[in-house]
Amino acid sequence: MTQSDRQDRAGLTRRRFLKTTAAATGAALGSGAIGAPMIWAQTIKDVTLNQVGPSYSVIADIAEKASADLGFKIVPQTADSTALMAKVVTQPETIDIADLEFWAMQKVWRSGKLQPVEIAKIKLWSKMTPLMRDGKNFDGSDLSRQGTMPFEVMYTGGPGDTSFATEATDYATTMPTIYNADTLGIRSDLIGRPVESWAELFNPEFKGKTALVNIPQIGIMDAAMALEAMGEITYADKGNMTREEIDHTINRLIELKKAGQFRAFWSTFDESVNLMAAGEVVIQSMWSPAVTAVKSRGLQCVYQGLKEGYRGWGLGMGLMGHLEGVKLEAAYEYLNWYLSGWQGAFIARQGYYSSVPETALANLTPNEIGYWYEGKPATEDILDPYGAVMDKAGAVRDGGSFQDRMGHVACWNTVMDEERYMVQRWNEFVSA
């Protein structure tokens, strides 16, 4: 029996408690002896929550399942991180729950448009992986501090505090949900030899067959991983470059572009999939679900583990400041549902990890656990979240186990101190 099933049978969710209370005290309606719990029970079914975030986290299938389980409506709307940050600040009333990458918190938390998450209301917070909750690796050591480690923007002092706490508190800026260790995608069938280093991204052998993600904050870090692997430069912090380091990186990118190294600079999931599936690109910046999408077409696409390590990222669900009353209670219902296992299993099948692995594992088959989390060969075909075959029996997940992948993060997605200058120079590169 899964964790979610046990909770359902025990009637532990607030919604079930409220429904039970309503049924037991229905006679009180006529007497006026009705309190707030009764009102919530009657009105929670009428709640609609607007969830906005990137397409890889705000997924219609997940919203539909949550709506069916919880009895109120989750309306998903996708927006890339840059558009979402602007929306949080300038149109906060159009969002109830914002799916924000941790690096984005550096920009939006200080706006005061979000309210903190009360950790006491998150039932499985204690089960959350220390990677997110404590900033610790599997062996108890500190995670890489290049870039924005999730823990650095995880906690705050309480309602009204727009700063980040340096240690764990009773309030979180967001509730961590999904995360991954990103690397390069390759068409192994078209390359035909081992690829072991980020340096291969700029190898002249792949001239005209490479691509970078056209999100400045991420694309420049992929470039930095490659340039450092080539031995050209050693960055003090790839996630927070000096102007001199930015200039070196962008100048080299412009040189490479003029030499014809790049086929494209993609901005959307579909662009990256189509470039790789068509064979126009054989090595590029890529996201795990995009690799899954290419593999489900029967093509040999690999999310290649590289010796220098991964670029890590994480994302959490933030509560907008205007939420209150029954709508805020419903939002906490949804956050708790999100960690109960079904969603964790769904996103595992596209290559992402849940902040509460225990419940995700309880909703996966032994074969899926072995493949996605343990680095073991699949005992039968591996299916993506929509039922399509994306890997065959005998295959091993690229990069190995959960511990092997997340334990080897070299840097984290971030916002640099020289953000404006970096974006200006990145745009010079793209338009050069």
Coordinates of C-alpha atoms in Angstrom, one line a residue, residues 36-295:
A36 CA -15.2 27.9 10.5
P37 CA -14.4 24.2 9.8
M38 CA -18.0 23.6 8.6
I39 CA -17.8 26.6 6.3
W40 CA -14.5 25.4 4.9
A41 CA -16.0 21.9 4.3
Q42 CA -18.9 23.4 2.4
T43 CA -16.9 25.9 0.3
I44 CA -13.6 24.1 -0.4
K45 CA -15.2 22.3 -3.4
D46 CA -15.8 25.7 -5.0
V47 CA -12.1 26.7 -4.8
T48 CA -10.0 27.2 -7.9
L49 CA -6.3 27.6 -7.7
N50 CA -4.3 29.0 -10.6
Q51 CA -0.8 27.4 -10.7
V52 CA 1.7 29.0 -13.0
G53 CA 5.2 27.8 -13.9
P54 CA 7.4 26.1 -16.5
S55 CA 6.0 23.4 -18.8
Y56 CA 8.2 20.8 -17.2
S57 CA 6.6 21.2 -13.8
V58 CA 3.1 22.6 -14.4
I59 CA 1.6 19.7 -16.3
A60 CA -2.1 19.3 -17.1
D61 CA -2.1 15.6 -16.2
I62 CA -0.9 16.3 -12.7
A63 CA -3.4 19.1 -12.2
E64 CA -6.2 16.9 -13.4
K65 CA -5.3 14.1 -11.0
A66 CA -4.9 16.5 -8.1
S67 CA -8.3 18.1 -8.8
A68 CA -10.0 14.7 -8.9
D69 CA -8.3 13.6 -5.6
L70 CA -8.8 16.8 -3.7
G71 CA -12.3 17.9 -4.9
F72 CA -11.4 21.4 -5.9
K73 CA -9.9 22.7 -9.2
I74 CA -6.3 23.2 -10.1
V75 CA -5.9 25.3 -13.2
P76 CA -2.4 24.9 -14.8
Q77 CA -0.8 27.7 -16.8
T78 CA 2.7 27.5 -18.3
A79 CA 5.2 30.3 -18.4
D80 CA 9.0 30.2 -18.6
S81 CA 10.9 31.4 -15.6
T82 CA 11.6 34.9 -16.9
A83 CA 8.0 35.5 -17.8
L84 CA 6.8 34.0 -14.5
M85 CA 9.1 36.3 -12.4
A86 CA 7.7 39.3 -14.1
K87 CA 4.2 38.1 -13.6
V88 CA 4.8 37.4 -9.9
V89 CA 5.9 41.0 -9.4
T90 CA 3.5 42.9 -11.7
Q91 CA 0.4 40.7 -11.8
P92 CA 0.4 38.8 -8.5
E93 CA -3.3 38.6 -8.4
T94 CA -3.4 36.4 -11.5
I95 CA -1.4 33.6 -9.7
D96 CA -2.2 31.6 -6.6
I97 CA 0.7 29.1 -6.7
A98 CA 3.9 30.0 -8.5
D99 CA 6.4 27.2 -9.5
L100 CA 9.7 29.0 -9.1
E101 CA 13.2 27.8 -9.7
F102 CA 15.4 28.5 -6.7
W103 CA 17.7 30.9 -8.6
A104 CA 14.6 32.9 -9.4
M105 CA 13.9 33.4 -5.7
Q106 CA 16.9 35.7 -5.6
K107 CA 14.8 38.1 -7.8
V108 CA 11.2 37.7 -6.6
W109 CA 11.3 36.9 -2.9
R110 CA 12.4 40.5 -2.0
S111 CA 9.4 41.9 -3.9
G112 CA 7.2 40.8 -1.0
K113 CA 4.5 39.3 -3.3
L114 CA 4.8 35.8 -1.9
Q115 CA 4.0 34.7 1.6
P116 CA 6.1 32.1 3.4
V117 CA 5.2 28.5 3.6
E118 CA 4.5 27.4 7.2
I119 CA 6.6 24.3 7.6
A120 CA 4.4 22.9 10.3
K121 CA 1.6 22.6 7.8
I122 CA 3.7 20.4 5.4
K123 CA 3.2 16.9 6.7
L124 CA 6.2 15.3 5.1
W125 CA 8.7 18.0 5.5
S126 CA 10.8 15.8 7.8
K127 CA 10.9 13.2 5.0
M128 CA 12.3 15.7 2.5
T129 CA 15.7 14.9 1.1
P130 CA 18.6 16.7 2.9
L131 CA 19.7 17.8 -0.6
M132 CA 16.9 20.3 -0.5
R133 CA 16.0 20.7 3.1
D134 CA 19.5 21.0 4.7
G135 CA 21.9 21.7 1.8
K136 CA 23.8 18.4 2.5
N137 CA 25.1 15.7 0.3
F138 CA 24.3 12.0 0.9
D139 CA 27.4 11.6 3.0
G140 CA 26.6 14.6 5.1
S141 CA 29.1 17.0 3.4
D142 CA 28.1 20.4 2.1
L143 CA 26.8 20.5 -1.5
S144 CA 28.7 22.5 -4.1
R145 CA 28.2 26.3 -3.4
Q146 CA 28.9 27.4 -7.0
G147 CA 25.8 29.0 -8.1
T148 CA 22.6 29.2 -6.0
M149 CA 22.3 26.1 -3.8
P150 CA 18.6 25.6 -2.9
F151 CA 19.3 25.8 0.9
E152 CA 20.6 29.4 0.5
V153 CA 17.2 30.7 -0.6
M154 CA 15.0 28.1 1.3
Y155 CA 14.3 29.7 4.6
T156 CA 13.0 33.1 5.9
G157 CA 12.2 34.6 9.2
G158 CA 8.4 34.6 8.9
P159 CA 5.5 36.6 7.5
G160 CA 6.7 40.0 6.1
D161 CA 10.4 39.0 6.0
T162 CA 11.8 39.6 2.5
S163 CA 15.3 38.3 3.4
F164 CA 16.7 34.8 3.4
A165 CA 17.7 33.1 6.6
T166 CA 21.1 31.5 6.9
E167 CA 19.8 28.5 8.8
A168 CA 16.6 26.5 8.9
T169 CA 13.6 28.2 10.4
D170 CA 9.9 27.5 10.8
Y171 CA 9.1 29.2 7.4
A172 CA 10.2 28.4 3.9
T173 CA 10.2 30.7 0.9
T174 CA 8.8 27.8 -1.2
M175 CA 8.1 24.1 -0.8
P176 CA 10.7 22.1 -2.8
T177 CA 9.1 19.8 -5.4
I178 CA 11.4 18.6 -8.2
Y179 CA 15.0 18.9 -9.1
N180 CA 17.6 17.2 -11.3
A181 CA 21.2 17.1 -12.4
D182 CA 21.5 18.5 -15.9
T183 CA 24.1 17.6 -18.5
L184 CA 24.5 17.5 -22.3
G185 CA 22.2 15.5 -24.5
I186 CA 23.9 13.5 -27.4
R187 CA 22.8 11.5 -30.3
S188 CA 25.1 8.5 -29.5
D189 CA 24.2 6.7 -32.7
L190 CA 25.4 9.7 -34.9
I191 CA 28.5 10.4 -32.8
G192 CA 29.6 6.8 -32.7
R193 CA 32.2 7.1 -29.9
P194 CA 32.3 7.8 -26.2
V195 CA 31.7 11.3 -24.9
E196 CA 33.0 11.9 -21.4
S197 CA 33.7 15.6 -21.1
W198 CA 31.9 19.0 -21.3
A199 CA 34.8 20.0 -23.6
E200 CA 33.1 18.0 -26.4
L201 CA 30.5 20.7 -26.7
F202 CA 33.0 23.0 -28.4
N203 CA 34.9 20.2 -30.2
P204 CA 35.4 21.3 -33.9
E205 CA 34.5 17.7 -34.8
F206 CA 30.8 18.7 -34.2
K207 CA 31.0 22.0 -36.0
G208 CA 27.5 23.1 -37.1
K209 CA 26.0 20.3 -35.1
T210 CA 25.9 21.8 -31.6
A211 CA 23.3 23.9 -29.8
L212 CA 23.0 25.9 -26.6
V213 CA 19.9 26.8 -24.6
N214 CA 19.1 30.5 -25.1
I215 CA 18.4 31.2 -21.5
P216 CA 21.3 33.5 -20.6
Q217 CA 21.5 32.4 -16.9
I218 CA 21.8 28.7 -18.0
G219 CA 23.4 28.8 -21.4
I220 CA 26.4 30.7 -20.1
M221 CA 27.0 28.1 -17.3
D222 CA 26.9 25.3 -19.9
A223 CA 29.5 27.3 -21.9
A224 CA 31.6 27.8 -18.7
M225 CA 31.5 24.1 -17.9
A226 CA 32.9 23.4 -21.4
L227 CA 35.5 26.1 -21.4
E228 CA 36.8 25.1 -18.0
A229 CA 36.9 21.4 -19.1
M230 CA 39.0 22.6 -22.1
G231 CA 41.5 24.1 -19.6
E232 CA 41.1 27.6 -21.0
I233 CA 39.9 29.2 -17.7
T234 CA 39.2 28.3 -14.1
Y235 CA 36.3 30.2 -12.7
A236 CA 36.2 31.2 -9.0
D237 CA 32.4 30.6 -9.2
K238 CA 30.8 29.7 -12.5
G239 CA 27.5 30.7 -11.0
N240 CA 28.7 34.2 -10.1
M241 CA 31.3 35.3 -12.6
T242 CA 33.2 38.5 -12.5
R243 CA 33.0 40.9 -15.5
E244 CA 36.3 39.7 -16.7
E245 CA 35.1 36.1 -16.6
I246 CA 31.9 37.0 -18.4
D247 CA 33.9 38.9 -21.1
H248 CA 36.2 35.9 -21.6
T249 CA 33.2 33.5 -21.9
I250 CA 31.2 35.6 -24.2
N251 CA 34.1 36.6 -26.4
R252 CA 35.0 32.9 -26.9
L253 CA 31.3 32.1 -27.6
I254 CA 31.3 34.8 -30.3
E255 CA 34.5 33.3 -31.8
L256 CA 33.0 29.9 -31.9
K257 CA 29.8 31.2 -33.4
K258 CA 31.6 33.0 -36.2
A259 CA 33.6 29.8 -36.8
G260 CA 30.3 28.0 -37.4
Q261 CA 30.2 25.8 -34.3
F262 CA 26.6 26.3 -33.5
R263 CA 23.5 25.1 -35.4
A264 CA 21.0 26.8 -33.1
F265 CA 20.1 28.5 -29.8
W266 CA 16.9 26.9 -28.6
S267 CA 14.4 28.5 -26.2
T268 CA 11.7 25.9 -25.9
F269 CA 11.4 22.2 -25.0
D270 CA 10.0 21.4 -28.5
E271 CA 12.9 23.1 -30.3
S272 CA 15.4 21.1 -28.5
V273 CA 13.6 17.8 -29.2
N274 CA 13.1 18.6 -32.9
L275 CA 16.8 19.6 -33.4
M276 CA 18.0 16.3 -31.8
A277 CA 15.3 14.1 -33.4
A278 CA 16.1 15.4 -36.9
G279 CA 19.8 14.9 -36.4
E280 CA 20.5 18.5 -37.1
V281 CA 22.3 18.6 -33.7
V282 CA 24.2 15.8 -32.2
I283 CA 25.3 17.4 -28.9
Q284 CA 23.6 20.2 -27.0
S285 CA 22.2 21.7 -23.9
M286 CA 19.2 19.6 -23.0
W287 CA 16.6 18.8 -20.4
S288 CA 15.8 15.3 -19.2
P289 CA 12.2 15.2 -20.5
A290 CA 13.4 16.3 -23.9
V291 CA 15.8 13.3 -24.0
T292 CA 12.9 11.1 -22.9
A293 CA 10.8 12.5 -25.8
V294 CA 13.5 11.8 -28.3
K295 CA 14.1 8.3 -27.0

